[in-house]
Amino acid sequence: MSALWNLTLHEALDALRHGESTAVALTQAVLERILAVDNDIRAYLTLTPEAALEQAQTADALRAEGQDAPLLGVPIAIKDNISTQGIETTAGSKILEGYIPPFDATIVRRLKAAGAVILGKTNLDEFAMGSSTENSAFFPTRNPWDLSRVPGGSSGGSAAAVAAGEALAAVGTDTGGSVRQPAALCGVVGVRPTYGRCSRYGLVAFASSLDQPGPLTRDVTDAALLLQVLAGHDPLDGTTWPEAAPDYVTALSADVQGLRIGVPREYFAAGLQPDVERAVRAALQTFVELGAQVEEVQLPHTDYALATYYLIAPAEASANLARFDGIRYGFRAEGDFETVTELYARTRGAGFGPEVQRRIMLGTYALSAGYYDAYYLKAQKVRTLIKGDFDAAFAHVDLIAGPTSPTTAFRLGERTADPLQMYLADIFTLSQALAGIPALSLPCGFDADGLPIGLQLAAPALHEARLFRAAFAYEQATEWHKHKPAF
Ligand code: GLN
């Protein structure tokens, strides 16, 4: 057995079920690993070791009584824009510093009910706005494969923690790529579920028509296992699907015989790093060897995804972030105020970082009288066309495959001066989010510098099981997921 902190969820659960280890031993091993490496990686904003060990003890006691649960006794991490009762939840922002939610997000309740041990809260770009975790108001997280590089974002802390052995698995959120892109850059598996598959109740809202939580894990089986726990109807979120999710784990089979995989020609455009293209094309070849059919498809509105997303997401963000006014939560600017407007303005000016302020300005502009039709309404129409592209493609193919990110991990500071360069990191992950469909990133190789590359698979709405099946088949046929950063 490899080091306890290096196990997958399913390996750890096997060990616990066979009495080969305990939840306390597992949790202690991961906490020690965090102590050893997190000074360099900085994946965590908040650690809750005492509570974690208590939860582990409870898990061991339940197991001793003969009880079991899907995640009983396995330590995981949670992105810090997901509300945790009694544990500070900052969303990576100064404006929420010190805010301790009085309730758990529904997905946290589900994790606890499944017996998971919660290690702490992971770093992110402020309010999940970013692709590198450098927009965190507190500090950047580093990529375990190369400390001079970013882990991606905005769930960079969650991805880095899983890659570096600082959690067996983690939960992130994906609005336009924030689970999949950091998964690709850190060499782990990341899933954006169908919009509505998982409850958003208790997520710090960024763009409500796009936000979805999702798993970041060391392999595909773990992603299926974790999504199974997160997914499900929630009376507290009217956008969740009423039907129960199918059993993802038992649906895992390595059979992709006859599966039709579409490859959009639009995803192999200028700006794609040659090593990434080579690895993705080799992965497609592997699928052919496994019996799948690979054919070209078209997603003609792909070019508009970036502009559409950067109207809709900021518009929704500008409305969602109006609640942070210095009255109700966390931070309030110091000093005496003549008017309440002055209190709002000074609090928001000091409490929000530059990217968040930029998004609020973009969004308010797009929604303002006189521009609403030209920008926001038009973006909504293009969103429908983008969704239509996928509907048309899925009439011919079962899955769509391509790169997750146009490049491997870039260096810290390399893109911070140019927001557009940063926005381009999500060029391949925005359109699935706009269409509301599920997509998964999994490791498919390394570039010349030894940095991980991600393959993205997308499926029609509610067909996560199909993603897991294809990804599992590929994983069984390859060794990429077994590589670990030397760190
Ligand atoms: N990078 C994209 C953005 O900054 C997506 C972020 C996300 O999915 N939360 O908006």
XYZ file of C-alpha atoms and ligand atoms in Angstrom:
497
model
C 0.000 0.000 0.000
C 1.386 3.459 -0.862
C 1.549 6.223 1.753
C -1.862 6.799 3.330
C -2.014 10.399 2.098
C -1.464 9.173 -1.440
C -4.431 6.804 -1.611
C -7.462 7.335 -3.791
C -10.844 7.490 -2.071
C -11.727 3.994 -3.196
C -8.385 2.572 -2.042
C -8.791 4.271 1.327
C -12.365 3.020 1.677
C -11.198 -0.521 0.835
C -8.490 -0.276 3.484
C -11.008 0.979 6.055
C -13.575 -1.679 5.152
C -10.985 -4.429 5.466
C -9.716 -3.117 8.779
C -6.264 -2.384 7.318
C -6.346 1.225 8.475
C -8.478 3.647 10.468
C -10.019 6.995 9.664
C -7.894 8.524 12.424
C -4.666 7.126 10.948
C -5.672 8.295 7.491
C -6.604 11.770 8.696
C -3.434 12.080 10.747
C -1.318 11.060 7.765
C -2.941 13.688 5.564
C -2.635 16.372 8.264
C 1.080 15.571 8.588
C 1.462 15.769 4.846
C -0.236 19.186 4.907
C 2.190 20.350 7.612
C 5.108 19.135 5.506
C 4.145 20.713 2.180
C 1.557 23.437 2.569
C 4.090 26.136 3.450
C 5.172 25.840 -0.167
C 1.910 24.947 -1.930
C -0.495 27.084 0.135
C -3.580 25.166 -0.910
C -5.503 25.878 2.291
C -7.011 29.075 3.633
C -8.369 27.401 6.777
C -7.440 24.088 8.370
C -9.707 22.378 10.896
C -7.491 19.580 12.278
C -9.259 19.121 15.630
C -12.691 18.856 14.049
C -11.284 16.543 11.365
C -9.802 14.182 13.946
C -13.075 14.198 15.879
C -15.010 13.324 12.732
C -12.480 10.564 12.030
C -12.937 9.152 15.536
C -16.690 9.146 15.053
C -16.253 7.396 11.706
C -14.081 4.709 13.292
C -16.600 4.221 16.094
C -19.460 3.852 13.594
C -17.454 1.360 11.592
C -16.669 -0.621 14.746
C -20.453 -0.894 15.232
C -20.722 -2.398 11.766
C -22.010 0.739 10.038
C -20.844 2.016 6.650
C -21.476 5.022 4.392
C -20.187 6.024 0.946
C -17.330 8.195 2.274
C -17.137 7.015 5.877
C -13.832 8.211 7.329
C -12.074 9.623 4.248
C -10.530 13.113 4.493
C -11.461 15.681 1.873
C -11.125 19.438 1.331
C -13.743 22.036 0.422
C -13.328 25.182 -1.640
C -13.762 28.285 0.458
C -16.763 29.630 -1.438
C -18.890 26.773 -0.075
C -20.609 27.542 3.229
C -19.518 25.485 6.208
C -21.330 25.907 9.502
C -18.984 27.240 12.177
C -16.001 27.403 9.791
C -14.909 30.705 8.273
C -15.953 30.999 4.623
C -14.264 33.872 2.776
C -14.674 33.091 -0.933
C -11.089 34.335 -1.135
C -12.252 37.884 -0.427
C -11.397 40.481 2.220
C -15.030 41.483 2.238
C -15.978 38.125 3.786
C -12.967 37.807 6.081
C -14.152 36.600 9.460
C -17.565 35.511 8.180
C -18.658 32.285 9.868
C -21.755 30.819 8.217
C -24.531 29.678 10.561
C -25.422 26.851 8.154
C -23.917 24.219 5.854
C -24.308 24.265 2.094
C -26.484 21.357 0.996
C -23.475 19.638 -0.586
C -21.589 19.924 2.723
C -24.557 18.383 4.521
C -24.494 15.570 1.991
C -20.738 15.043 2.478
C -21.158 14.903 6.243
C -24.095 12.506 5.945
C -21.875 10.293 3.764
C -19.290 10.202 6.550
C -16.579 12.369 4.964
C -13.940 13.958 7.194
C -13.521 17.658 6.400
C -9.931 18.878 6.571
C -10.485 22.548 5.840
C -11.174 25.181 3.207
C -9.111 25.634 0.078
C -7.851 28.766 -1.630
C -9.498 30.255 -4.720
C -9.605 33.333 -6.875
C -11.728 35.958 -5.126
C -15.393 34.980 -5.585
C -14.161 32.307 -8.030
C -13.268 34.976 -10.590
C -10.054 33.905 -12.228
C -8.044 31.074 -13.725
C -4.874 31.022 -11.627
C -5.806 31.484 -7.924
C -3.683 34.655 -8.052
C -6.848 36.722 -7.509
C -7.158 35.324 -3.985
C -7.149 38.291 -1.598
C -4.862 36.312 0.725
C -2.072 34.608 -1.241
C -1.579 32.618 -4.440
C -1.457 28.811 -4.436
C 1.403 27.099 -6.267
C 1.338 24.178 -8.664
C 2.773 21.012 -7.041
C 4.365 20.042 -10.376
C 6.386 23.271 -10.489
C 6.240 25.805 -7.677
C 6.959 28.705 -10.032
C 3.676 28.007 -11.813
C -0.012 28.516 -11.066
C -2.320 25.610 -10.232
C -5.045 27.096 -12.423
C -8.245 28.453 -10.999
C -10.461 29.334 -9.577
C -10.474 26.016 -7.633
C -6.650 26.064 -7.583
C -6.406 25.257 -3.879
C -8.628 22.194 -4.277
C -6.718 20.917 -7.336
C -3.290 21.530 -5.783
C -4.349 19.858 -2.517
C -5.425 16.692 -4.355
C -2.301 16.643 -6.540
C 0.070 17.226 -3.600
C -1.445 14.642 -1.247
C -3.011 17.258 1.029
C -6.492 15.735 0.694
C -7.706 12.472 -0.814
C -10.204 14.453 -2.863
C -11.734 17.913 -2.911
C -14.803 19.819 -3.936
C -14.616 22.853 -6.202
C -17.050 25.010 -8.135
C -17.185 25.532 -11.882
C -18.849 28.593 -13.393
C -16.892 28.659 -16.651
C -14.108 26.153 -16.082
C -13.014 26.496 -12.480
C -13.036 22.767 -11.722
C -11.852 21.457 -15.094
C -9.032 23.909 -15.865
C -7.216 23.555 -12.495
C -7.745 19.772 -12.697
C -5.966 19.831 -16.075
C -3.133 22.049 -14.852
C -2.565 19.929 -11.723
C -2.921 16.490 -13.355
C -6.088 15.358 -11.563
C -9.659 14.518 -12.577
C -12.276 17.281 -12.402
C -15.977 17.179 -13.209
C -18.447 19.925 -13.996
C -21.855 18.262 -13.566
C -24.977 19.142 -15.568
C -26.394 22.466 -14.383
C -28.878 21.509 -11.675
C -27.323 18.116 -10.929
C -25.915 19.422 -7.635
C -27.462 21.933 -5.288
C -26.101 25.481 -5.263
C -27.683 26.213 -1.881
C -24.910 27.594 0.305
C -22.462 28.305 -2.499
C -21.307 31.917 -2.446
C -23.059 32.893 -5.661
C -20.982 34.158 -8.581
C -23.159 33.653 -11.692
C -26.271 31.760 -10.682
C -27.203 30.434 -14.129
C -23.725 28.897 -14.487
C -22.425 27.910 -11.022
C -22.091 24.182 -10.267
C -20.020 22.407 -7.629
C -17.992 19.384 -8.696
C -15.382 16.846 -7.587
C -11.581 17.009 -7.983
C -10.043 13.576 -7.507
C -7.039 11.338 -8.236
C -8.917 9.063 -10.596
C -12.201 8.576 -12.425
C -13.661 6.073 -9.954
C -13.222 8.628 -7.176
C -14.912 11.313 -9.260
C -17.922 9.015 -9.746
C -17.957 8.180 -6.044
C -17.801 11.813 -4.957
C -20.326 13.117 -7.487
C -22.719 10.396 -6.332
C -22.663 11.978 -2.881
C -22.921 15.579 -4.094
C -25.669 15.040 -6.679
C -29.367 15.124 -6.004
C -32.532 17.129 -5.737
C -32.655 19.869 -3.121
C -35.883 21.593 -2.092
C -33.695 24.583 -1.191
C -32.503 24.985 -4.799
C -35.376 25.124 -7.270
C -32.975 24.614 -10.194
C -31.926 21.116 -9.095
C -33.167 18.151 -11.134
C -35.987 16.273 -9.447
C -34.833 12.827 -10.662
C -32.216 11.044 -8.580
C -28.788 10.596 -10.154
C -28.079 7.107 -11.507
C -25.494 4.925 -9.806
C -22.288 6.286 -11.324
C -19.919 3.777 -9.763
C -21.654 0.643 -10.949
C -21.984 2.253 -14.403
C -18.182 2.299 -14.682
C -17.083 -0.167 -17.296
C -14.159 -0.045 -19.608
C -16.281 -0.727 -22.669
C -16.364 2.045 -25.270
C -16.971 -0.225 -28.248
C -19.010 1.718 -30.791
C -19.057 4.919 -28.726
C -19.125 7.908 -31.090
C -16.774 10.710 -30.112
C -17.000 14.060 -31.866
C -13.969 16.291 -32.154
C -14.807 19.930 -32.867
C -12.462 21.413 -35.413
C -12.917 24.775 -33.634
C -10.990 23.401 -30.632
C -7.779 22.974 -32.598
C -7.209 26.602 -33.452
C -4.337 29.039 -33.139
C -3.118 29.484 -29.570
C -3.231 25.772 -28.768
C 0.140 24.711 -27.344
C 1.629 22.051 -29.696
C 2.343 19.626 -26.826
C -1.306 19.876 -25.761
C -2.551 19.180 -29.282
C -0.206 16.207 -29.625
C -1.340 14.676 -26.322
C -5.038 15.195 -27.067
C -4.712 13.685 -30.556
C -2.857 10.701 -29.087
C -5.674 10.254 -26.554
C -8.221 10.225 -29.388
C -6.138 7.538 -31.076
C -6.284 5.499 -27.865
C -10.087 5.720 -27.980
C -10.018 4.443 -31.564
C -7.866 1.509 -30.470
C -10.418 0.814 -27.720
C -13.170 0.526 -30.324
C -14.685 4.019 -30.266
C -15.450 5.950 -33.445
C -13.847 9.369 -33.658
C -15.245 11.896 -36.105
C -15.084 15.622 -36.700
C -18.015 17.783 -35.604
C -18.696 21.490 -35.797
C -19.513 23.922 -33.024
C -19.711 27.038 -35.184
C -20.472 29.531 -32.401
C -17.413 28.576 -30.352
C -15.750 31.886 -31.191
C -18.498 33.789 -29.375
C -18.313 31.818 -26.123
C -15.768 34.105 -24.476
C -17.651 37.335 -25.229
C -20.975 35.741 -24.261
C -19.629 34.431 -20.970
C -17.979 37.748 -20.103
C -21.320 39.519 -20.477
C -23.553 36.996 -18.718
C -21.260 35.990 -15.847
C -20.344 39.568 -14.825
C -23.981 40.690 -15.209
C -25.112 38.005 -12.776
C -22.130 38.676 -10.520
C -22.928 42.376 -10.312
C -26.377 41.491 -8.987
C -25.196 38.699 -6.671
C -22.413 40.779 -5.144
C -24.741 43.685 -4.322
C -25.401 41.988 -0.975
C -21.863 42.690 0.238
C -22.531 46.153 1.549
C -20.729 46.369 4.884
C -23.964 45.889 6.789
C -24.765 42.228 6.636
C -21.506 40.297 6.388
C -17.868 40.434 7.368
C -15.846 43.497 6.543
C -16.836 47.175 6.892
C -14.544 50.070 5.984
C -13.237 52.057 8.973
C -14.224 55.620 9.731
C -17.265 57.853 10.047
C -19.760 58.028 7.238
C -22.098 60.872 6.328
C -24.454 58.648 4.330
C -25.165 54.980 3.925
C -24.098 55.249 0.276
C -20.689 56.376 1.432
C -20.487 53.373 3.757
C -21.353 51.026 0.878
C -18.907 52.669 -1.507
C -15.963 52.760 0.884
C -16.613 49.184 2.087
C -16.899 47.820 -1.442
C -13.948 49.852 -2.709
C -11.688 48.503 0.025
C -13.226 45.037 0.388
C -13.287 43.882 -3.250
C -10.098 43.252 -5.212
C -9.439 44.693 -8.684
C -10.784 41.741 -10.713
C -14.028 41.662 -8.750
C -14.468 45.398 -9.223
C -13.792 44.980 -12.937
C -16.486 42.300 -13.190
C -19.012 44.413 -11.280
C -18.368 47.315 -13.649
C -18.622 45.095 -16.745
C -21.828 43.556 -15.451
C -23.525 46.759 -14.385
C -22.683 48.279 -17.749
C -24.104 45.304 -19.654
C -27.327 45.516 -17.623
C -27.739 49.286 -17.733
C -30.618 50.999 -19.507
C -29.644 51.632 -23.103
C -27.102 48.792 -23.222
C -29.201 45.910 -21.910
C -30.523 44.965 -25.355
C -27.221 45.473 -27.127
C -25.165 43.433 -24.653
C -27.008 41.359 -22.093
C -29.991 40.377 -24.215
C -27.800 39.668 -27.216
C -25.500 37.516 -25.096
C -28.499 35.497 -23.932
C -29.460 34.898 -27.562
C -25.952 33.797 -28.476
C -25.989 31.509 -25.449
C -28.990 29.773 -27.023
C -27.069 29.408 -30.294
C -24.117 27.878 -28.438
C -26.429 25.392 -26.767
C -27.939 24.681 -30.202
C -24.465 23.815 -31.548
C -24.136 21.094 -28.908
C -27.677 19.801 -29.513
C -26.874 19.496 -33.230
C -23.537 17.763 -32.588
C -25.048 15.342 -30.072
C -27.526 14.229 -32.715
C -24.539 12.450 -34.313
C -22.124 11.684 -31.489
C -22.294 10.474 -27.882
C -19.453 12.582 -26.515
C -17.373 15.573 -27.533
C -13.640 15.521 -26.860
C -10.892 18.128 -26.963
C -8.322 19.906 -24.824
C -9.391 21.256 -21.425
C -6.962 24.163 -21.498
C -5.057 25.634 -24.457
C -1.801 25.578 -22.466
C -0.231 23.814 -19.530
C 0.370 25.663 -16.245
C 1.732 29.167 -16.783
C 4.084 31.021 -14.481
C 2.892 33.075 -11.533
C 2.606 36.691 -12.626
C 2.734 35.840 -16.323
C -0.870 36.864 -17.068
C -1.855 39.089 -14.158
C -1.237 42.328 -16.071
C -3.512 41.355 -18.955
C -7.062 40.267 -18.011
C -7.819 39.073 -21.553
C -4.843 36.675 -21.491
C -6.202 35.319 -18.217
C -9.731 34.993 -19.644
C -8.353 32.983 -22.584
C -7.288 30.207 -20.189
C -10.951 29.117 -20.191
C -11.547 29.302 -23.915
C -12.403 25.563 -24.117
C -14.425 25.300 -20.899
C -16.858 28.213 -21.211
C -19.208 26.879 -23.880
C -20.192 23.679 -22.014
C -21.008 25.830 -18.987
C -23.121 28.173 -21.112
C -24.916 25.125 -22.566
C -25.494 23.627 -19.096
C -23.966 20.280 -20.063
C -21.586 18.084 -18.047
C -17.873 17.880 -18.832
C -14.905 16.119 -17.304
C -11.154 16.702 -17.475
C -8.691 13.873 -17.001
C -4.911 13.563 -17.354
C -3.722 12.629 -20.854
C 0.005 13.369 -20.874
C 2.775 15.825 -20.104
C 4.453 18.656 -21.987
C 8.189 18.979 -22.592
C 8.598 20.585 -19.142
C 6.854 17.678 -17.418
C 3.637 19.623 -16.772
C 0.313 17.757 -16.908
C -2.131 18.027 -19.832
C -5.909 17.531 -19.560
C -8.337 15.887 -21.979
C -11.878 17.212 -21.819
C -14.949 15.083 -22.517
C -18.441 16.593 -22.684
C -21.811 14.819 -22.794
C -25.454 15.813 -23.233
C -27.262 17.074 -20.133
C -27.711 14.460 -17.390
C -25.296 12.001 -19.042
C -22.457 12.156 -16.522
C -22.443 8.342 -16.436
C -21.373 8.310 -20.091
C -18.486 10.650 -19.256
C -17.370 8.390 -16.440
C -17.525 5.291 -18.610
C -15.391 6.754 -21.395
C -12.951 8.364 -18.982
C -12.630 5.127 -17.027
C -11.909 3.162 -20.206
C -9.187 5.627 -21.164
C -7.742 5.593 -17.664
C -7.628 1.794 -17.635
C -5.712 1.865 -20.913
C -3.167 4.498 -19.819
C -0.849 5.279 -16.939
C -1.096 9.076 -16.749
C -3.122 9.168 -13.566
C -0.427 7.189 -11.784
C 2.207 9.905 -12.198
C 2.628 12.074 -9.118
C 4.504 15.337 -8.699
C 7.929 14.663 -7.204
C 7.172 17.273 -4.598
N -12.000 31.746 -15.210
C -13.394 31.998 -15.405
C -13.748 33.311 -14.747
O -12.878 33.951 -14.289
C -14.221 30.891 -14.821
C -14.233 30.919 -13.348
C -15.116 29.895 -12.738
O -15.479 28.913 -13.354
N -15.486 30.162 -11.506
O -14.868 33.719 -14.680
